[in-house]
């Protein structure tokens, strides 16, 4: 029997990558991600909830502000925002009452500029990868996630979908996180692309059920809601 030639290190690497990809591509990845997110009754379109407030010191209106607000506190926070402007017109107001760190706020800008569900998926997945791999404070769950080279394959796919060929750093490396919340990575092992996509979809569903991206619009007239407060 002829002895099979021994694999080179590069051949082994390419074989392992091929086995991990296992026929997946961006299209199948997005379909599975979206299906799992929607199983939690999460709406991706529209992603942002519009909040209207009136600033008496700016009757011509102000630029829209973006924020992450707890989903179960939207009404209360909007009421408190309007009360703040009634007392202190012309001030910025409590735009970020809970999530105020730079990474998640930067993510809001990206989501606002890219509202199509496929790009929303790409941005959220990129944000999840950032906190584990790219942040200067990252702690990669080496015993529970696939090996880093495999995760970088997924990163290449999502950045290509989101940014195209002109890819750049989305978040500053000093940011600890890009999303308001992450799953606890140290519960069970993820060893396939399918399992990784499902895991991240569940992370994003949990995020969007607990924190709502809001677009705070400053109206030029006092709305019926604002009148009811006063």
GROMACS .gro file of C-alpha atoms in nm:
model
  230
    1UNK     CA    1   0.000   0.000   0.000
    2UNK     CA    2   0.133   0.338  -0.100
    3UNK     CA    3   0.198   0.571   0.188
    4UNK     CA    4  -0.011   0.889   0.171
    5UNK     CA    5   0.197   1.207   0.159
    6UNK     CA    6   0.189   1.397   0.484
    7UNK     CA    7  -0.010   1.720   0.489
    8UNK     CA    8   0.187   2.040   0.510
    9UNK     CA    9   0.091   2.287   0.778
   10UNK     CA   10  -0.071   2.510   0.517
   11UNK     CA   11  -0.268   2.220   0.369
   12UNK     CA   12  -0.392   2.126   0.714
   13UNK     CA   13  -0.495   2.485   0.781
   14UNK     CA   14  -0.686   2.509   0.454
   15UNK     CA   15  -0.857   2.175   0.517
   16UNK     CA   16  -0.967   2.283   0.866
   17UNK     CA   17  -1.097   2.614   0.731
   18UNK     CA   18  -1.293   2.434   0.459
   19UNK     CA   19  -1.440   2.195   0.714
   20UNK     CA   20  -1.546   2.483   0.936
   21UNK     CA   21  -1.704   2.682   0.652
   22UNK     CA   22  -1.884   2.363   0.542
   23UNK     CA   23  -2.064   2.528   0.250
   24UNK     CA   24  -2.174   2.839   0.438
   25UNK     CA   25  -2.169   3.181   0.273
   26UNK     CA   26  -2.312   3.521   0.353
   27UNK     CA   27  -2.655   3.437   0.205
   28UNK     CA   28  -2.709   3.124   0.414
   29UNK     CA   29  -2.559   3.294   0.718
   30UNK     CA   30  -2.800   3.587   0.696
   31UNK     CA   31  -3.106   3.367   0.638
   32UNK     CA   32  -3.029   3.157   0.945
   33UNK     CA   33  -2.943   3.459   1.158
   34UNK     CA   34  -3.264   3.641   1.059
   35UNK     CA   35  -3.482   3.335   1.112
   36UNK     CA   36  -3.346   3.285   1.463
   37UNK     CA   37  -3.380   3.653   1.557
   38UNK     CA   38  -3.740   3.660   1.435
   39UNK     CA   39  -3.824   3.353   1.641
   40UNK     CA   40  -3.793   3.588   1.940
   41UNK     CA   41  -4.046   3.828   1.780
   42UNK     CA   42  -3.778   4.090   1.720
   43UNK     CA   43  -3.858   4.345   1.448
   44UNK     CA   44  -3.564   4.448   1.229
   45UNK     CA   45  -3.752   4.691   1.007
   46UNK     CA   46  -3.799   4.948   1.141
   47UNK     CA   47  -3.514   4.900   1.385
   48UNK     CA   48  -3.531   5.245   1.548
   49UNK     CA   49  -3.823   5.372   1.752
   50UNK     CA   50  -3.890   5.742   1.703
   51UNK     CA   51  -3.925   5.954   2.018
   52UNK     CA   52  -4.060   6.307   1.977
   53UNK     CA   53  -3.987   6.584   2.228
   54UNK     CA   54  -4.020   6.962   2.219
   55UNK     CA   55  -3.746   7.206   2.317
   56UNK     CA   56  -3.898   7.552   2.389
   57UNK     CA   57  -3.560   7.718   2.329
   58UNK     CA   58  -3.532   7.574   1.977
   59UNK     CA   59  -3.863   7.629   1.797
   60UNK     CA   60  -3.696   7.552   1.463
   61UNK     CA   61  -3.604   7.205   1.585
   62UNK     CA   62  -3.273   7.029   1.659
   63UNK     CA   63  -3.079   6.748   1.501
   64UNK     CA   64  -3.195   6.393   1.573
   65UNK     CA   65  -3.016   6.220   1.862
   66UNK     CA   66  -2.962   5.842   1.872
   67UNK     CA   67  -2.957   5.637   2.191
   68UNK     CA   68  -3.003   5.293   2.344
   69UNK     CA   69  -3.297   5.303   2.586
   70UNK     CA   70  -3.419   5.011   2.798
   71UNK     CA   71  -3.717   4.866   2.611
   72UNK     CA   72  -3.933   4.854   2.922
   73UNK     CA   73  -3.870   5.220   3.009
   74UNK     CA   74  -3.934   5.406   2.682
   75UNK     CA   75  -4.245   5.591   2.800
   76UNK     CA   76  -4.092   5.693   3.133
   77UNK     CA   77  -3.765   5.813   2.976
   78UNK     CA   78  -3.948   6.014   2.711
   79UNK     CA   79  -4.159   6.177   2.985
   80UNK     CA   80  -3.847   6.259   3.187
   81UNK     CA   81  -3.675   6.400   2.877
   82UNK     CA   82  -3.966   6.635   2.806
   83UNK     CA   83  -3.983   6.744   3.169
   84UNK     CA   84  -3.610   6.820   3.158
   85UNK     CA   85  -3.649   7.041   2.849
   86UNK     CA   86  -3.945   7.220   3.005
   87UNK     CA   87  -3.730   7.307   3.309
   88UNK     CA   88  -3.403   7.369   3.126
   89UNK     CA   89  -3.481   7.457   2.762
   90UNK     CA   90  -3.187   7.466   2.527
   91UNK     CA   91  -2.987   7.203   2.715
   92UNK     CA   92  -2.893   6.869   2.564
   93UNK     CA   93  -3.108   6.667   2.797
   94UNK     CA   94  -3.077   6.306   2.918
   95UNK     CA   95  -3.004   6.151   2.578
   96UNK     CA   96  -2.806   5.856   2.718
   97UNK     CA   97  -2.958   5.776   3.057
   98UNK     CA   98  -2.823   5.419   3.073
   99UNK     CA   99  -2.580   5.330   2.792
  100UNK     CA  100  -2.328   5.611   2.748
  101UNK     CA  101  -1.997   5.448   2.647
  102UNK     CA  102  -1.850   5.534   2.310
  103UNK     CA  103  -1.859   5.193   2.141
  104UNK     CA  104  -2.235   5.126   2.156
  105UNK     CA  105  -2.312   5.490   2.069
  106UNK     CA  106  -2.089   5.461   1.762
  107UNK     CA  107  -2.278   5.148   1.665
  108UNK     CA  108  -2.602   5.349   1.663
  109UNK     CA  109  -2.456   5.578   1.397
  110UNK     CA  110  -2.369   5.276   1.184
  111UNK     CA  111  -2.716   5.126   1.224
  112UNK     CA  112  -2.882   5.460   1.143
  113UNK     CA  113  -2.683   5.488   0.820
  114UNK     CA  114  -2.742   5.123   0.722
  115UNK     CA  115  -3.101   5.029   0.799
  116UNK     CA  116  -3.136   4.735   0.556
  117UNK     CA  117  -3.173   4.410   0.754
  118UNK     CA  118  -2.866   4.248   0.593
  119UNK     CA  119  -2.644   4.538   0.693
  120UNK     CA  120  -2.802   4.549   1.039
  121UNK     CA  121  -2.706   4.183   1.075
  122UNK     CA  122  -2.352   4.251   0.953
  123UNK     CA  123  -2.304   4.544   1.194
  124UNK     CA  124  -2.438   4.353   1.494
  125UNK     CA  125  -2.224   4.047   1.417
  126UNK     CA  126  -1.920   4.271   1.368
  127UNK     CA  127  -1.996   4.432   1.703
  128UNK     CA  128  -2.010   4.094   1.874
  129UNK     CA  129  -1.679   3.991   1.721
  130UNK     CA  130  -1.516   4.322   1.816
  131UNK     CA  131  -1.570   4.276   2.189
  132UNK     CA  132  -1.412   3.927   2.179
  133UNK     CA  133  -1.126   3.978   1.934
  134UNK     CA  134  -1.057   4.335   1.824
  135UNK     CA  135  -1.099   4.545   2.136
  136UNK     CA  136  -0.777   4.627   2.320
  137UNK     CA  137  -0.953   4.489   2.628
  138UNK     CA  138  -1.088   4.176   2.458
  139UNK     CA  139  -1.077   3.841   2.632
  140UNK     CA  140  -1.130   3.576   2.366
  141UNK     CA  141  -1.328   3.274   2.497
  142UNK     CA  142  -1.064   3.035   2.366
  143UNK     CA  143  -1.212   2.722   2.528
  144UNK     CA  144  -1.568   2.791   2.418
  145UNK     CA  145  -1.560   2.964   2.078
  146UNK     CA  146  -1.414   2.835   1.750
  147UNK     CA  147  -1.048   2.917   1.697
  148UNK     CA  148  -0.972   3.279   1.617
  149UNK     CA  149  -0.876   3.220   1.249
  150UNK     CA  150  -1.226   3.077   1.196
  151UNK     CA  151  -1.387   3.378   1.365
  152UNK     CA  152  -1.184   3.607   1.137
  153UNK     CA  153  -1.344   3.436   0.837
  154UNK     CA  154  -1.684   3.538   0.968
  155UNK     CA  155  -1.550   3.888   1.035
  156UNK     CA  156  -1.432   3.915   0.673
  157UNK     CA  157  -1.778   3.820   0.548
  158UNK     CA  158  -1.967   4.070   0.762
  159UNK     CA  159  -1.730   4.360   0.699
  160UNK     CA  160  -1.743   4.291   0.324
  161UNK     CA  161  -2.124   4.301   0.335
  162UNK     CA  162  -2.132   4.614   0.548
  163UNK     CA  163  -1.840   4.821   0.421
  164UNK     CA  164  -1.757   4.668   0.083
  165UNK     CA  165  -1.396   4.659  -0.038
  166UNK     CA  166  -1.299   4.976   0.150
  167UNK     CA  167  -1.292   4.815   0.493
  168UNK     CA  168  -1.167   5.007   0.794
  169UNK     CA  169  -1.167   4.995   1.171
  170UNK     CA  170  -1.523   5.040   1.287
  171UNK     CA  171  -1.456   5.099   1.657
  172UNK     CA  172  -1.158   5.242   1.841
  173UNK     CA  173  -0.947   4.968   1.995
  174UNK     CA  174  -0.978   5.130   2.338
  175UNK     CA  175  -1.353   5.068   2.337
  176UNK     CA  176  -1.444   4.776   2.560
  177UNK     CA  177  -1.755   4.684   2.364
  178UNK     CA  178  -1.954   4.777   2.057
  179UNK     CA  179  -2.294   4.657   2.178
  180UNK     CA  180  -2.474   4.735   2.504
  181UNK     CA  181  -2.478   4.369   2.612
  182UNK     CA  182  -2.306   4.039   2.529
  183UNK     CA  183  -2.384   3.680   2.616
  184UNK     CA  184  -2.187   3.497   2.881
  185UNK     CA  185  -1.941   3.303   2.664
  186UNK     CA  186  -1.833   3.054   2.928
  187UNK     CA  187  -2.138   2.828   2.941
  188UNK     CA  188  -2.106   2.583   2.651
  189UNK     CA  189  -1.875   2.515   2.359
  190UNK     CA  190  -1.938   2.645   2.007
  191UNK     CA  191  -1.752   2.443   1.744
  192UNK     CA  192  -1.933   2.490   1.410
  193UNK     CA  193  -2.026   2.785   1.191
  194UNK     CA  194  -2.394   2.698   1.232
  195UNK     CA  195  -2.366   2.700   1.612
  196UNK     CA  196  -2.175   3.031   1.608
  197UNK     CA  197  -2.439   3.201   1.391
  198UNK     CA  198  -2.720   3.074   1.611
  199UNK     CA  199  -2.535   3.188   1.923
  200UNK     CA  200  -2.483   3.539   1.785
  201UNK     CA  201  -2.845   3.562   1.664
  202UNK     CA  202  -2.961   3.482   2.016
  203UNK     CA  203  -2.724   3.744   2.155
  204UNK     CA  204  -2.870   4.005   1.920
  205UNK     CA  205  -3.229   3.902   1.988
  206UNK     CA  206  -3.165   3.938   2.361
  207UNK     CA  207  -3.003   4.277   2.304
  208UNK     CA  208  -3.294   4.413   2.097
  209UNK     CA  209  -3.554   4.279   2.339
  210UNK     CA  210  -3.387   4.459   2.629
  211UNK     CA  211  -3.247   4.774   2.464
  212UNK     CA  212  -3.425   4.969   2.193
  213UNK     CA  213  -3.239   5.189   1.945
  214UNK     CA  214  -3.428   5.518   1.964
  215UNK     CA  215  -3.420   5.823   1.738
  216UNK     CA  216  -3.501   6.131   1.945
  217UNK     CA  217  -3.660   6.393   1.721
  218UNK     CA  218  -3.698   6.749   1.839
  219UNK     CA  219  -4.025   6.883   1.700
  220UNK     CA  220  -4.089   7.249   1.623
  221UNK     CA  221  -4.424   7.242   1.802
  222UNK     CA  222  -4.535   7.083   2.125
  223UNK     CA  223  -4.694   6.746   2.047
  224UNK     CA  224  -5.008   6.616   2.212
  225UNK     CA  225  -4.786   6.393   2.425
  226UNK     CA  226  -4.575   6.689   2.537
  227UNK     CA  227  -4.892   6.891   2.611
  228UNK     CA  228  -5.024   6.609   2.825
  229UNK     CA  229  -4.712   6.632   3.039
  230UNK     CA  230  -4.757   6.997   3.108
   0.00000   0.00000   0.00000
